C-alpha positions as a printed Julia matrix, in Angstrom:
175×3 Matrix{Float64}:
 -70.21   -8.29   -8.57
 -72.67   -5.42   -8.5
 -71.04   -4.59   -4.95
 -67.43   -3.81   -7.01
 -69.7    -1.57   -9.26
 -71.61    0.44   -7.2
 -68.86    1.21   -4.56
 -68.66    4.83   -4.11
 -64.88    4.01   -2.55
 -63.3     1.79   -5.54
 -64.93    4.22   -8.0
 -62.82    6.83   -6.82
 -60.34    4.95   -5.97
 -59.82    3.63   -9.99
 -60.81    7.55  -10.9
 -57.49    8.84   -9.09
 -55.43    5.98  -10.36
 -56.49    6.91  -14.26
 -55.89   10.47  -13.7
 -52.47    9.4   -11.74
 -51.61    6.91  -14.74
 -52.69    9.54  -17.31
 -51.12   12.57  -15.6
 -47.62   10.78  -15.01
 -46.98    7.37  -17.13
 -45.24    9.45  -20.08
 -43.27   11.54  -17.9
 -42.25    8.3   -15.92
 -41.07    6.74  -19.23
 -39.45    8.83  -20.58
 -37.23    9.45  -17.42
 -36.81    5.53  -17.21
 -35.56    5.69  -20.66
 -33.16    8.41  -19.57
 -31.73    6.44  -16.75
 -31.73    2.52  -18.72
 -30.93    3.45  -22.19
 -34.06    1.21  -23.27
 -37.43    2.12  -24.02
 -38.89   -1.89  -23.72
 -36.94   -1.8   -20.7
 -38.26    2.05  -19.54
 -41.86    0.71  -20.53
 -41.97   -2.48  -18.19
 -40.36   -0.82  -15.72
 -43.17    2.02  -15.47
 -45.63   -0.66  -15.71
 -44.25   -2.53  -12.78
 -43.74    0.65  -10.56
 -47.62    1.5   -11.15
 -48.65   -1.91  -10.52
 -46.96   -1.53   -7.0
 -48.85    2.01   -6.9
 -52.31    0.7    -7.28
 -51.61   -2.6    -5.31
 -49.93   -1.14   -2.38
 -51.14    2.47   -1.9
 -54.63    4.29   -1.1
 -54.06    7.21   -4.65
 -55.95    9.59   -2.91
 -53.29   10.21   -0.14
 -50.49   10.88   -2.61
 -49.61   14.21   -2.24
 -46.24   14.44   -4.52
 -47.12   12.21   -7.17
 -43.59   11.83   -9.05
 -41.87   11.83   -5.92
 -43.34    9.19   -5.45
 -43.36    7.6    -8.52
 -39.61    8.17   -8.56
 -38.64    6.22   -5.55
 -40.62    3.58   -6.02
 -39.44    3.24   -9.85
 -35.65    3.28   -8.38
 -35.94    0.76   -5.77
 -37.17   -1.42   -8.79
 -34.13   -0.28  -10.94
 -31.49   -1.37   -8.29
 -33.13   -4.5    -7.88
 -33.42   -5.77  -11.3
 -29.48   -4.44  -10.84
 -28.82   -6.21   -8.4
 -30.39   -9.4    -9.87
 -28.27   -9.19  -13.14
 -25.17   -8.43  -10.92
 -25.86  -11.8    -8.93
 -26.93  -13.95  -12.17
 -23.31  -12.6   -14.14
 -21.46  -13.69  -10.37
 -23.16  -16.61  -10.92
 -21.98  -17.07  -14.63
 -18.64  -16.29  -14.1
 -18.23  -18.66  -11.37
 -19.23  -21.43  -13.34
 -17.39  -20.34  -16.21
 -14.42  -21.05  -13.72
 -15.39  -24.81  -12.87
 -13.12  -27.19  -14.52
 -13.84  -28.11  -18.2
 -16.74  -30.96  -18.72
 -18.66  -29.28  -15.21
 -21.99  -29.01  -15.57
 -24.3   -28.47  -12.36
 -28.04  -29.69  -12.35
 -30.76  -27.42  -13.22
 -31.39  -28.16   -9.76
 -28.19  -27.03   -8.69
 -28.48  -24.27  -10.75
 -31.47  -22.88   -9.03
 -30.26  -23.85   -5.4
 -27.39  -21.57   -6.42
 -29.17  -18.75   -7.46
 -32.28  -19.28   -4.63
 -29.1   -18.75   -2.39
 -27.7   -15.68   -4.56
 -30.73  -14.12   -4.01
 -31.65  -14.92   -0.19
 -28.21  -13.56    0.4
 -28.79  -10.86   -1.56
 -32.09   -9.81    0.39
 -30.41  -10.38    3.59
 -27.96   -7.56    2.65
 -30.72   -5.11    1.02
 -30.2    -2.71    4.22
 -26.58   -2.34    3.03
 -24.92    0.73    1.01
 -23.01   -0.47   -2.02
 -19.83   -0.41   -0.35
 -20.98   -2.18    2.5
 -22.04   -4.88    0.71
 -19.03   -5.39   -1.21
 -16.9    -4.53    2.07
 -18.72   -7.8     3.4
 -18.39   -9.6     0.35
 -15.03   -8.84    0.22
 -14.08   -9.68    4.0
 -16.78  -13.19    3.79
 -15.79  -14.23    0.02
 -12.08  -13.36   -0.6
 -10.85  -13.02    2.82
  -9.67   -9.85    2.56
  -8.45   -8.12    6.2
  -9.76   -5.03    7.12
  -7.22   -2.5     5.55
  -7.14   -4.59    2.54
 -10.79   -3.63    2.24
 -10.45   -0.38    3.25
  -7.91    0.31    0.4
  -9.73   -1.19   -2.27
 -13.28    0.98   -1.04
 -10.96    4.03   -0.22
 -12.64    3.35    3.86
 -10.91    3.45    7.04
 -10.1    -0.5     8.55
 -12.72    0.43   11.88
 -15.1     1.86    9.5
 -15.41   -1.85    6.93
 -15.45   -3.65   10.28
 -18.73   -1.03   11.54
 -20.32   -2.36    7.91
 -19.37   -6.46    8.26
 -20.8    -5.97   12.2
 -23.78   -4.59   10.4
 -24.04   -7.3     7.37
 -23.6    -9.87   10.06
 -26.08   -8.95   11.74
 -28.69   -8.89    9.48
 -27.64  -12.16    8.15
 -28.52  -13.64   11.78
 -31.7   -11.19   11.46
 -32.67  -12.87    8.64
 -31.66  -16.72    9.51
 -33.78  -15.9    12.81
 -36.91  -15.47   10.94
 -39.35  -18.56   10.12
């Protein structure tokens, strides 16, 4: 252990990512709380996005600091979105099986392992391509109907299902 201590690297290293932490977790909380509404939920959220900083990125090449700490934080906001979108599908779905249905836990999980594969498969989407493939794969909606609903030409949903297909197959293709 004397190695970790006497490193002239990782003692920098931990002396930008205290001045980092102490120069930007308030600010970053308090705009969290702006955007959720929640200061627990502000507070683990700025703990998460730093824990990406110092496990992901060399501190002493960040050069715009909240920037930064700003993208990262919103990827992590859509996410945990996302998630609570595809657990409340998930809910209201079963809420629709017939009276005296109850899946498995096991069931359960398969369901949401597959909410959530599917969901990753589709991260390169905008909103409203994902829910113009959503709509087109889950309710079989045509084309038009789509584009009425996301206020989108018919060419321009099937340009975003092309696109959702493919990274589907993308995705299956991979080990």
């Amino acid at each position: 252990m004397p190695y970790l201590l006497d490193n002239p690297s990782l003692a920098t290293r931990n002396r930008v990512l205290h001045q980092l932490f102490g120069d930007h977790h308030g600010w970053l909380v308090q705009r969290l709380r702006a955007r959720l509404g929640c200061s627990h939920d502000a507070a683990d959220m700025a703990a998460e996005t730093f824990a990406q900083v110092v496990a992901q990125r060399d501190p002493q090449g960040i050069v715009e600091p909240r920037a930064m700490l700003t993208t990262i934080a919103k990827r992590l906001i859509y996410a945990s979105w996302r998630r609570r979108d595809l657990e409340r599908a998930y809910l209201e779905a079963l809420a629709q099986q017939p009276l005296g249905y109850e899946p498995s836990a096991e069931e359960q999980v398969q369901a949401l392992q597959a909410l959530s594969a599917l969901d990753r498969m589709l991260d390169g989407l905008s909103p409203i391509g994902r829910s113009a493939f959503l709509y087109s794969q889950l309710d079989n909606l045509t084309y038009a109907e789509i584009g009425a609903r996301l206020g989108i030409s018919a060419p321009r949903v099937h340009q975003y299902v092309v696109k959702a297909l493919g990274l589907c197959y993308m995705a299956l293709e991979q080990p």
